[in-house]
PDB file of C-alpha atoms in Angstrom:
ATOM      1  CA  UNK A   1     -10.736 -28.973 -25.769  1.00 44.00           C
ATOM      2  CA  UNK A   2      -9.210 -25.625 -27.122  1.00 59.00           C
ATOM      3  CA  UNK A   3      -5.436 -25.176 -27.734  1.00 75.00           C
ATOM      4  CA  UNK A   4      -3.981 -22.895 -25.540  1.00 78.00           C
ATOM      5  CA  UNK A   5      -3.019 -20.816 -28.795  1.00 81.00           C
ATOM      6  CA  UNK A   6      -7.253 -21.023 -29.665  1.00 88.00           C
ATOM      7  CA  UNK A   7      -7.833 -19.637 -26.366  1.00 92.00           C
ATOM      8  CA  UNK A   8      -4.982 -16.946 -26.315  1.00 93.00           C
ATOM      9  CA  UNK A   9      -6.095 -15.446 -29.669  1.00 94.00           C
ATOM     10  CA  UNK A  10     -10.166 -15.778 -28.512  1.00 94.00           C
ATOM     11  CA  UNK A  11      -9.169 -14.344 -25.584  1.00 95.00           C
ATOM     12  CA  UNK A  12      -8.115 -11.556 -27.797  1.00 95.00           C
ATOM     13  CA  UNK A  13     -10.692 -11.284 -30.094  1.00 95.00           C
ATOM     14  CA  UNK A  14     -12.865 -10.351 -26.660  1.00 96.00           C
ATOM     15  CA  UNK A  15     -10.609  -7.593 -25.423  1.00 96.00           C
ATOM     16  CA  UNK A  16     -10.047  -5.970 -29.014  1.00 95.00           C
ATOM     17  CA  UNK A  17     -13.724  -5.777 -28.923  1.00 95.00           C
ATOM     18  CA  UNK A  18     -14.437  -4.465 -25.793  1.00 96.00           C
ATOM     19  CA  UNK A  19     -11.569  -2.062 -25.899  1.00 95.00           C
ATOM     20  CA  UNK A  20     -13.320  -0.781 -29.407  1.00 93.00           C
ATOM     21  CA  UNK A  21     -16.755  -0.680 -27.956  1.00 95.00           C
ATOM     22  CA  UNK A  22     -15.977   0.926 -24.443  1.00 96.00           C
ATOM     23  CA  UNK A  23     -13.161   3.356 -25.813  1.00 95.00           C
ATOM     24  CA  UNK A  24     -11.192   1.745 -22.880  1.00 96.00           C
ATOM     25  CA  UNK A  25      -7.689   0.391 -22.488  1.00 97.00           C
ATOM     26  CA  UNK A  26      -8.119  -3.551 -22.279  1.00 97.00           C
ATOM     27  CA  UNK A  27      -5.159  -6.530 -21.920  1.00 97.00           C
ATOM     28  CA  UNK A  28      -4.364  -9.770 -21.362  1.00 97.00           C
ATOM     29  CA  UNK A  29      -2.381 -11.464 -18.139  1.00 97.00           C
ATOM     30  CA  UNK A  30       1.202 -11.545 -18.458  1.00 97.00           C
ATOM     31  CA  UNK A  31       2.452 -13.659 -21.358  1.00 96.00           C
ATOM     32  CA  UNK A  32       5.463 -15.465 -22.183  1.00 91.00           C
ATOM     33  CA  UNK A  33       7.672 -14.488 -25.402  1.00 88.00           C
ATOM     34  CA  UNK A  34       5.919 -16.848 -26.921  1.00 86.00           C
ATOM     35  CA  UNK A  35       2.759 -16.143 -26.566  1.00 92.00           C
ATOM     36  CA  UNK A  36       3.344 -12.197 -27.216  1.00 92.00           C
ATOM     37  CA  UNK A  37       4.663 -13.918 -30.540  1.00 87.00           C
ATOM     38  CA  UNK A  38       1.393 -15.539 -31.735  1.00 90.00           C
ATOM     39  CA  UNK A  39      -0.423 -12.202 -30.834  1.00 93.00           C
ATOM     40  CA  UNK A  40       1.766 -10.085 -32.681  1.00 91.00           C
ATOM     41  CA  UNK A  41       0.939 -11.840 -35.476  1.00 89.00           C
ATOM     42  CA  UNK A  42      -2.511 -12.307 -35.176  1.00 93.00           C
ATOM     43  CA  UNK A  43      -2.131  -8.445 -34.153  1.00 91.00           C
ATOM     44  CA  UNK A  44      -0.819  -7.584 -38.353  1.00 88.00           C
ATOM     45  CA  UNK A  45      -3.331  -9.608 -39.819  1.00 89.00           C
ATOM     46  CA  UNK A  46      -6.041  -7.947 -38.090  1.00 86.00           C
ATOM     47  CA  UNK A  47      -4.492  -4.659 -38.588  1.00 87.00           C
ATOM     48  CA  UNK A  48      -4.402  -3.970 -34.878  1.00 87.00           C
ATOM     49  CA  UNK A  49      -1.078  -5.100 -33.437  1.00 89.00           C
ATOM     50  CA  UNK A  50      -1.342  -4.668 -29.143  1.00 95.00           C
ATOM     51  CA  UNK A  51       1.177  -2.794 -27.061  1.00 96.00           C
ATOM     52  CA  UNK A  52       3.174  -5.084 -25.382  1.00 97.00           C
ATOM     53  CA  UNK A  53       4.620  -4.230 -21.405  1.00 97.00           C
ATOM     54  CA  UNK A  54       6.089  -5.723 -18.990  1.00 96.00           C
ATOM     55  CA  UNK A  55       6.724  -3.328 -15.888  1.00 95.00           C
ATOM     56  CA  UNK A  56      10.048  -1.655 -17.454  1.00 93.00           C
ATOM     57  CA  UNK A  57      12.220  -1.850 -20.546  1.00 90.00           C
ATOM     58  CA  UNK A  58      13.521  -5.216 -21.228  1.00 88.00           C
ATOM     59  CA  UNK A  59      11.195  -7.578 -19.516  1.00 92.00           C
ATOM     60  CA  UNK A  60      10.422 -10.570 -21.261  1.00 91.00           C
ATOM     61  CA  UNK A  61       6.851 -11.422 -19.550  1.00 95.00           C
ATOM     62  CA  UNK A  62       4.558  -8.880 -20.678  1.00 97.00           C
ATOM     63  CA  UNK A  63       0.735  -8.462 -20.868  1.00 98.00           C
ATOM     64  CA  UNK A  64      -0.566  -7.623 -24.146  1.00 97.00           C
ATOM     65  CA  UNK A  65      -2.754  -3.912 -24.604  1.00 98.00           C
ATOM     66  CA  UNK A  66      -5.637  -2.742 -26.458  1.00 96.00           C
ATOM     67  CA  UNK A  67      -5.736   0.592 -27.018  1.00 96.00           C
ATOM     68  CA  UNK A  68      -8.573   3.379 -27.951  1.00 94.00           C
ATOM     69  CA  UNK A  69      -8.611   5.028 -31.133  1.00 92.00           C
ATOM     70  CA  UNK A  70      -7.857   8.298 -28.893  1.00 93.00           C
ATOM     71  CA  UNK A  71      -4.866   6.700 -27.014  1.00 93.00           C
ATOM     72  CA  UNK A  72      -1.424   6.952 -28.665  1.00 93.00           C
ATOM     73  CA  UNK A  73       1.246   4.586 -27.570  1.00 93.00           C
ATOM     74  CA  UNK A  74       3.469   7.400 -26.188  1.00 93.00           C
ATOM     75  CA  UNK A  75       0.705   8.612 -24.085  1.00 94.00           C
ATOM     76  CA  UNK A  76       0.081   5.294 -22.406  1.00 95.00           C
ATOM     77  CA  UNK A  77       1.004   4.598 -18.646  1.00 96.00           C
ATOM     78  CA  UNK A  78       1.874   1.559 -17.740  1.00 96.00           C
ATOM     79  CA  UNK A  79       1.594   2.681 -14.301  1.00 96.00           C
ATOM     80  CA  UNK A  80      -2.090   2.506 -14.248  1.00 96.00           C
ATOM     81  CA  UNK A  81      -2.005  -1.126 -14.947  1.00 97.00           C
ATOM     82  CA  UNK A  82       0.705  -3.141 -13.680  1.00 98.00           C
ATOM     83  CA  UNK A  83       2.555  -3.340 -10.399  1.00 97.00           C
ATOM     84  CA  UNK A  84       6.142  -3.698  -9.189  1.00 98.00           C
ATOM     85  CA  UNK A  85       6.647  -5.025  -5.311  1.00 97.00           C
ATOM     86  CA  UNK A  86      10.556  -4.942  -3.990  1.00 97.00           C
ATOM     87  CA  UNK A  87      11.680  -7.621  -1.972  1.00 97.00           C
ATOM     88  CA  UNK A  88      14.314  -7.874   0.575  1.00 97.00           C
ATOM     89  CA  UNK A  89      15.764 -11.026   1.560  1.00 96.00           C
ATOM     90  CA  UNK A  90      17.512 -11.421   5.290  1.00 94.00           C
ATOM     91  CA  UNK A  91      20.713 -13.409   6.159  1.00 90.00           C
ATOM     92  CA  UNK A  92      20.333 -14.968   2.495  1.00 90.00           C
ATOM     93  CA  UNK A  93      20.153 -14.775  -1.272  1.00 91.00           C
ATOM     94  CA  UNK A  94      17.505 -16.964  -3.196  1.00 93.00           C
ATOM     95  CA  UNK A  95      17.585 -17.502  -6.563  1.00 91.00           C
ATOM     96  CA  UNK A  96      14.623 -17.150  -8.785  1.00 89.00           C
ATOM     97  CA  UNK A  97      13.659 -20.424  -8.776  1.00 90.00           C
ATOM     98  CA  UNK A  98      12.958 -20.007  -4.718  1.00 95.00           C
ATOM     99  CA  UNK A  99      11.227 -16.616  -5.263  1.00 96.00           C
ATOM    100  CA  UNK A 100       8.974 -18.368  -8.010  1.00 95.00           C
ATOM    101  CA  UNK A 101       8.188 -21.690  -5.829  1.00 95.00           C
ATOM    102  CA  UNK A 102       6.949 -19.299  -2.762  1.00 96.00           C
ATOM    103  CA  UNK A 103       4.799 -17.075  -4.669  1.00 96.00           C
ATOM    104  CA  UNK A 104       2.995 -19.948  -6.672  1.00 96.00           C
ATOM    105  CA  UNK A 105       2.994 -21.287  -2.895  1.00 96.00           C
ATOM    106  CA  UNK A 106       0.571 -18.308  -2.139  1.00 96.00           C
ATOM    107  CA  UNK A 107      -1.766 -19.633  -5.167  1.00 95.00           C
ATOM    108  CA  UNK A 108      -1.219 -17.016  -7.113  1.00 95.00           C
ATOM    109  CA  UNK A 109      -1.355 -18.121 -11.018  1.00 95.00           C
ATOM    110  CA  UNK A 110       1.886 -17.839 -12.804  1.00 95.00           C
ATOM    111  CA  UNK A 111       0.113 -15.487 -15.555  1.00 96.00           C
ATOM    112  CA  UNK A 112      -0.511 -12.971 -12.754  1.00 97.00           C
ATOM    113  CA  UNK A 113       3.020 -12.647 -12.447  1.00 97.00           C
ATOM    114  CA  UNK A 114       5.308 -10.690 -14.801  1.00 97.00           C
ATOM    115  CA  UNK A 115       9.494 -10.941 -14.645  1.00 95.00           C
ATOM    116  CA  UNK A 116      10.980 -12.095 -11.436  1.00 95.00           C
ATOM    117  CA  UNK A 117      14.194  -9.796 -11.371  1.00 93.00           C
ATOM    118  CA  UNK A 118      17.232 -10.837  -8.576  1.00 91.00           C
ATOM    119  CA  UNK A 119      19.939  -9.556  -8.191  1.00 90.00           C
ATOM    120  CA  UNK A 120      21.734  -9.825  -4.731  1.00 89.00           C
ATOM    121  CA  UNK A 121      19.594 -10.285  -1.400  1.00 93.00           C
ATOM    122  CA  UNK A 122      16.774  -8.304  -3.613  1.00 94.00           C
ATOM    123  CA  UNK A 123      14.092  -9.203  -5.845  1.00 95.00           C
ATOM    124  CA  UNK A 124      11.615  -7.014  -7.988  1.00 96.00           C
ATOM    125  CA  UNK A 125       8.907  -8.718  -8.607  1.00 97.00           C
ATOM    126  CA  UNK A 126       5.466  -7.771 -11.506  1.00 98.00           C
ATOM    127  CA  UNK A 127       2.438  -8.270 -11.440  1.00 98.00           C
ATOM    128  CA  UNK A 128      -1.309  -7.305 -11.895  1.00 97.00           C
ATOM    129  CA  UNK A 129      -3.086  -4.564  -9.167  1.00 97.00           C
ATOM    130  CA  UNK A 130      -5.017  -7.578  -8.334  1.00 96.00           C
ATOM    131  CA  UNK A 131      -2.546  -9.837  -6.180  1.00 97.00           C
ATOM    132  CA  UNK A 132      -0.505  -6.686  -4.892  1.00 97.00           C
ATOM    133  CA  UNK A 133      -2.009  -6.514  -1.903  1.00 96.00           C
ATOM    134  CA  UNK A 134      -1.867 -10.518  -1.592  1.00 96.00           C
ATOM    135  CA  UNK A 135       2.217 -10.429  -2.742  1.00 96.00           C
ATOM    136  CA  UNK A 136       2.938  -7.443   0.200  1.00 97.00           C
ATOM    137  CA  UNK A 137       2.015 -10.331   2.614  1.00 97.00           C
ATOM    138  CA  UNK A 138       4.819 -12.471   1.613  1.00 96.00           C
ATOM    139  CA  UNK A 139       7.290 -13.048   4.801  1.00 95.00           C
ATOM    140  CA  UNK A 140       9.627 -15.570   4.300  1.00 95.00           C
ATOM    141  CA  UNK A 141      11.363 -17.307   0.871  1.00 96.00           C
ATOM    142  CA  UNK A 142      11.943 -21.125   2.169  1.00 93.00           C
ATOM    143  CA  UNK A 143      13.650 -21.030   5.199  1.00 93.00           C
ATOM    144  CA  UNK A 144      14.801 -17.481   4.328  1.00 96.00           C
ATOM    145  CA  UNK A 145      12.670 -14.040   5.877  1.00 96.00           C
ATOM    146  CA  UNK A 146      12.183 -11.283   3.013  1.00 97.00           C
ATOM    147  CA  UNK A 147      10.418  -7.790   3.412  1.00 97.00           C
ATOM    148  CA  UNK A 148       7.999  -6.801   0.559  1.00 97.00           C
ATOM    149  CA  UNK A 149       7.560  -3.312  -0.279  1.00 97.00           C
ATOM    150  CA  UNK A 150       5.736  -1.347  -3.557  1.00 97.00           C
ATOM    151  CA  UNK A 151       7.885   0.123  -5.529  1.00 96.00           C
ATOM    152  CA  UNK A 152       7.238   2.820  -8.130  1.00 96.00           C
ATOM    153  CA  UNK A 153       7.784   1.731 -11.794  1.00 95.00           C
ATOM    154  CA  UNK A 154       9.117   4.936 -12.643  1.00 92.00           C
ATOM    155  CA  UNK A 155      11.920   4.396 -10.143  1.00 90.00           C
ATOM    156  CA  UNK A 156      12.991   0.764 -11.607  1.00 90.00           C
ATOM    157  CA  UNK A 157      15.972   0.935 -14.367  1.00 87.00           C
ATOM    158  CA  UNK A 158      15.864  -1.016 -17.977  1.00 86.00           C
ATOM    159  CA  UNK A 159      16.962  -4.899 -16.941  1.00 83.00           C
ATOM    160  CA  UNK A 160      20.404  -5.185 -17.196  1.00 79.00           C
ATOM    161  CA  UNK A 161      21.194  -9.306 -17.751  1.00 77.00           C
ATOM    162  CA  UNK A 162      24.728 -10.541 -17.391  1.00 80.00           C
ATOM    163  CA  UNK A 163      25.766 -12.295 -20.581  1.00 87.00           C
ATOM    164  CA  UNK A 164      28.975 -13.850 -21.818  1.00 91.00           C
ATOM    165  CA  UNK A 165      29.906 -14.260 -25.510  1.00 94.00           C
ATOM    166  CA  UNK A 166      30.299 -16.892 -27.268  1.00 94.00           C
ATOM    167  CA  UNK A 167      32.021 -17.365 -30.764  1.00 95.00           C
ATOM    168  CA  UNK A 168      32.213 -20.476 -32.817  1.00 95.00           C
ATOM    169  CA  UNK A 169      31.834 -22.004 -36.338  1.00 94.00           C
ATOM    170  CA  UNK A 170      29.507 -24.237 -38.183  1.00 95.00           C
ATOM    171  CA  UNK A 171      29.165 -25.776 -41.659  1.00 94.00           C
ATOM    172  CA  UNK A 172      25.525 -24.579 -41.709  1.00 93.00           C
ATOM    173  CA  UNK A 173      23.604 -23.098 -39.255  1.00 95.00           C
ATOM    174  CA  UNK A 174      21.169 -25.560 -38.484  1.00 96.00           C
ATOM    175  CA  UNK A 175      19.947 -25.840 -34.788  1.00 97.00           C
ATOM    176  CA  UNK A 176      21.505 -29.401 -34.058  1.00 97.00           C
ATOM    177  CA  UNK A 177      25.218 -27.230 -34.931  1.00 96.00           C
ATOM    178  CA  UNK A 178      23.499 -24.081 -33.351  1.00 97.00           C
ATOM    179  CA  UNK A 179      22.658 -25.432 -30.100  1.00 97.00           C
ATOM    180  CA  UNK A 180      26.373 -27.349 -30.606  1.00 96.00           C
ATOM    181  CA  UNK A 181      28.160 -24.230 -30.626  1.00 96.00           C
ATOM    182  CA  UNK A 182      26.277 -21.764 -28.009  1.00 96.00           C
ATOM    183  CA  UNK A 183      26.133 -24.799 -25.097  1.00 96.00           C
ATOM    184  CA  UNK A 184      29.263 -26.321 -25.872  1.00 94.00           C
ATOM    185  CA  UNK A 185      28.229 -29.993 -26.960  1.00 96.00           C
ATOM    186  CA  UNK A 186      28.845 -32.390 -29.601  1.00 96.00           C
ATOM    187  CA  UNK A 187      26.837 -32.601 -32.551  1.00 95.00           C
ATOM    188  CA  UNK A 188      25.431 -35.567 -31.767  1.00 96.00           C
ATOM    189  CA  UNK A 189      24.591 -34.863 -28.024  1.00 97.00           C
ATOM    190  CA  UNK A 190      22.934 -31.747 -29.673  1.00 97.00           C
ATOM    191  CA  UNK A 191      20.656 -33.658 -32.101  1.00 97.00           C
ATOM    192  CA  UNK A 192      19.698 -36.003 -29.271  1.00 97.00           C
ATOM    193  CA  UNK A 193      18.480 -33.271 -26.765  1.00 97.00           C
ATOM    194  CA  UNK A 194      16.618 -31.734 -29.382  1.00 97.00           C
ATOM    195  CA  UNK A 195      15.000 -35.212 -30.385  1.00 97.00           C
ATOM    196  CA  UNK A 196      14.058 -35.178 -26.939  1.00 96.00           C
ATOM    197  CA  UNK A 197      12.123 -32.343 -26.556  1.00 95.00           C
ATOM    198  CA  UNK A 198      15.081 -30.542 -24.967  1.00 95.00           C
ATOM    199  CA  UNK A 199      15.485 -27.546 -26.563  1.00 96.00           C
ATOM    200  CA  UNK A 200      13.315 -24.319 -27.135  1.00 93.00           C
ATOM    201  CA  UNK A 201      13.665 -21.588 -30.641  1.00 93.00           C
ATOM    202  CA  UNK A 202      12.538 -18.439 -29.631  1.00 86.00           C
ATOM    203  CA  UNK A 203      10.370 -19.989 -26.524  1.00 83.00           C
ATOM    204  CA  UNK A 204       8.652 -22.626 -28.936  1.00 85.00           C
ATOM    205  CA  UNK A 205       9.659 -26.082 -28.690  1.00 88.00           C
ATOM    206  CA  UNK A 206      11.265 -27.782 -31.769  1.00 92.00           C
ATOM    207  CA  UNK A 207      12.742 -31.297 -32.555  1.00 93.00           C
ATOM    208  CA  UNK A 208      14.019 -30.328 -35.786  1.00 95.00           C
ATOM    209  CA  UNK A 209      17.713 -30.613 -35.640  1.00 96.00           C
ATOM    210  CA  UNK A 210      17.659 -29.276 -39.594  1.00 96.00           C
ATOM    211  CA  UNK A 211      15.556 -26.256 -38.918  1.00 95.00           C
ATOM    212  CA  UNK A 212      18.061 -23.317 -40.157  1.00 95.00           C
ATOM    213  CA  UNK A 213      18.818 -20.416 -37.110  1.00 94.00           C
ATOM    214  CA  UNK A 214      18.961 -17.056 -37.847  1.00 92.00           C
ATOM    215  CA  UNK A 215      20.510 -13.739 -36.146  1.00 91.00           C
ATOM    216  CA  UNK A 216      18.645 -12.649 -33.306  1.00 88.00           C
ATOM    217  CA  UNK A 217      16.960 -16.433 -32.828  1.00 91.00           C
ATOM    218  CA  UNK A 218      16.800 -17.058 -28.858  1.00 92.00           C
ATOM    219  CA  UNK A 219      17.447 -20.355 -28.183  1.00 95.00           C
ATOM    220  CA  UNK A 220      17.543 -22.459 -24.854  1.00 94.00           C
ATOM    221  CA  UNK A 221      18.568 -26.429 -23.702  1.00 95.00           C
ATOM    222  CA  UNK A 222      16.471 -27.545 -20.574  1.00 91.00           C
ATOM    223  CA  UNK A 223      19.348 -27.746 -17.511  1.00 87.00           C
ATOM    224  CA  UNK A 224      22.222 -25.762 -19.213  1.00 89.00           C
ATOM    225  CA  UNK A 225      20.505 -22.008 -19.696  1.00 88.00           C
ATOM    226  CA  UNK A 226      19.588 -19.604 -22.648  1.00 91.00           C
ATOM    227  CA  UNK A 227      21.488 -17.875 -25.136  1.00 93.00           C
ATOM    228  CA  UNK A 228      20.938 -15.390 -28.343  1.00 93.00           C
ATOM    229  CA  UNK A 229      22.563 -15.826 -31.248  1.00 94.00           C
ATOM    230  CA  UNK A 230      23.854 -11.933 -31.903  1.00 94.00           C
ATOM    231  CA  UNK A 231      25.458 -12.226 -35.504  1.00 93.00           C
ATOM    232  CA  UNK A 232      26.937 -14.412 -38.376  1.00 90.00           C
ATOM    233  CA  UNK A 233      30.077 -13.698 -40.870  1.00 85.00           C
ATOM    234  CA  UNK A 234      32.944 -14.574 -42.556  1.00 85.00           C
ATOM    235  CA  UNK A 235      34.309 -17.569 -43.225  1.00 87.00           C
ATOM    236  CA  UNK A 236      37.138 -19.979 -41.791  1.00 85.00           C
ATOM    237  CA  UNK A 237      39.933 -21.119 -43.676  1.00 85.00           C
ATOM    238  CA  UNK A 238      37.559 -24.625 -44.187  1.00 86.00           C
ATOM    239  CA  UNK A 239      35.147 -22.740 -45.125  1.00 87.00           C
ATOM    240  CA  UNK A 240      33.227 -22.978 -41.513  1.00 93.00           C
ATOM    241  CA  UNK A 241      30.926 -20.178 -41.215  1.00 94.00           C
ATOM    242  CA  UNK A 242      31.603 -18.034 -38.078  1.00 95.00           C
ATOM    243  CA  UNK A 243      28.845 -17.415 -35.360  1.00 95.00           C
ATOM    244  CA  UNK A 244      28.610 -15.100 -32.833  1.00 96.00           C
ATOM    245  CA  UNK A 245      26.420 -15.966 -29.632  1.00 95.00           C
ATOM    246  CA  UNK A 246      25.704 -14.592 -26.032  1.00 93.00           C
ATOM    247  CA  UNK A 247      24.724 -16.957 -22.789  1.00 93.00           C
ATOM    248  CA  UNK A 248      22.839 -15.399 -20.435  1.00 86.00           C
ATOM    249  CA  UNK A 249      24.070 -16.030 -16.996  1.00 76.00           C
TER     250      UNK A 249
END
């Protein structure tokens, strides 16, 4: 059986060559950061990196784009591919977790779906032309009645996320001391969720507590949230190296 990373990059092989052979605009479903990591890579080697969008600025799901020779980036329209549907909850608030469980409800494949966006009694919701239609039809959130209405992408602002900061030292910026720091844990409660298979780098899994963490690494811990680690510098009077970090809320 192929590795989901086999498939992702086949996958991509096929579109490059279609989009090369039809002189037409070809992409992927929407994929996580991950995943648009891997393909940005395989993207330099081949000397063909994709365009990468997600509905509007900021969105972390995005599908990946193949582009004609004729077709500059700035010229592209996202428009013409992707979707955005507004929802309106009634008499209550769900969280994304709720908006998430009743569209998979639907049967509608996660990849089909882009960044689930809340904020209030609304949701904006992505996703391909080819589950609009299906995704207008949604009535109720749990126990909770929603409206669904298309929205224009044009109309939808960059994604604003709430963040707090965070700043704290380490000896060395390894990700057991890392994660530490940004989730406010012991060491050693640190190096055990990451032995457990708690704790993502940039949306990959790792169980390397000695694997070193750079400025601008994204890192998350399964049940307490994500965070970014924004800068590093100066030193304490112990000679602790000072981080700088940002939860998202």
């Amino acid at each position: 059986m192929e590795s989901k990373e086999t498939e992702l990059l086949k996958r991509a092989e096929e579109l490059l060559s279609r989009c090369e052979k039809s002189g037409t605009v070809t992409h992927t479903l929407f994929l996580t950061p991950a995943e648009q990591g891997r393909l940005t890579a395989w993207g330099r080697s081949r000397g063909c990196p994709p365009l990468f969008h997600g509905g509007c600025e900021g969105c972390e799901r995005q599908a990946a784009f193949f582009l004609p020779d004729y077709l500059e980036p700035e010229y592209f329209d996202a428009a013409d591919y992707l979707r955005a549907i507004r929802l309106t909850a009634h008499f209550g608030a769900p969280g994304h977790r709720d908006y998430l469980g009743a569209l998979l409800a639907m049967g509608i494949g996660r990849e089909w779906l882009g960044d689930i966006l809340v904020e209030g009694e609304r949701a904006t919701v992505f996703c391909l032309p080819s589950v609009e239609r299906h995704l207008l039809s949604i009535d109720r959130v749990g126990r909770i009645a929603v409206t669904a209405e298309a929205v224009s992408l044009s109309a939808l602002p960059p994604v604003r996320r709430e963040t707090e900061s965070v700043t704290f030292t380490v000896m060395s910026p390894r990700l057991d001391a890392m994660v530490a720091g940004l989730f406010h844990l012991s060491r050693t409660e640190a190096a055990r969720q990451i032995i457990a298979g708690n704790v993502n780098i940039n949306y990959e899994l790792s169980d390397k507590t000695d694997l070193l963490v750079k400025e601008g690494d994204v890192l998350s811990l399964r049940g307490a949230g994500k965070g970014r680690i924004t800068g590093t510098g100066g030193s304490s009077r112990k000679g602790r190296l000072f981080i700088y970090g940002e939860i998202y809320k």
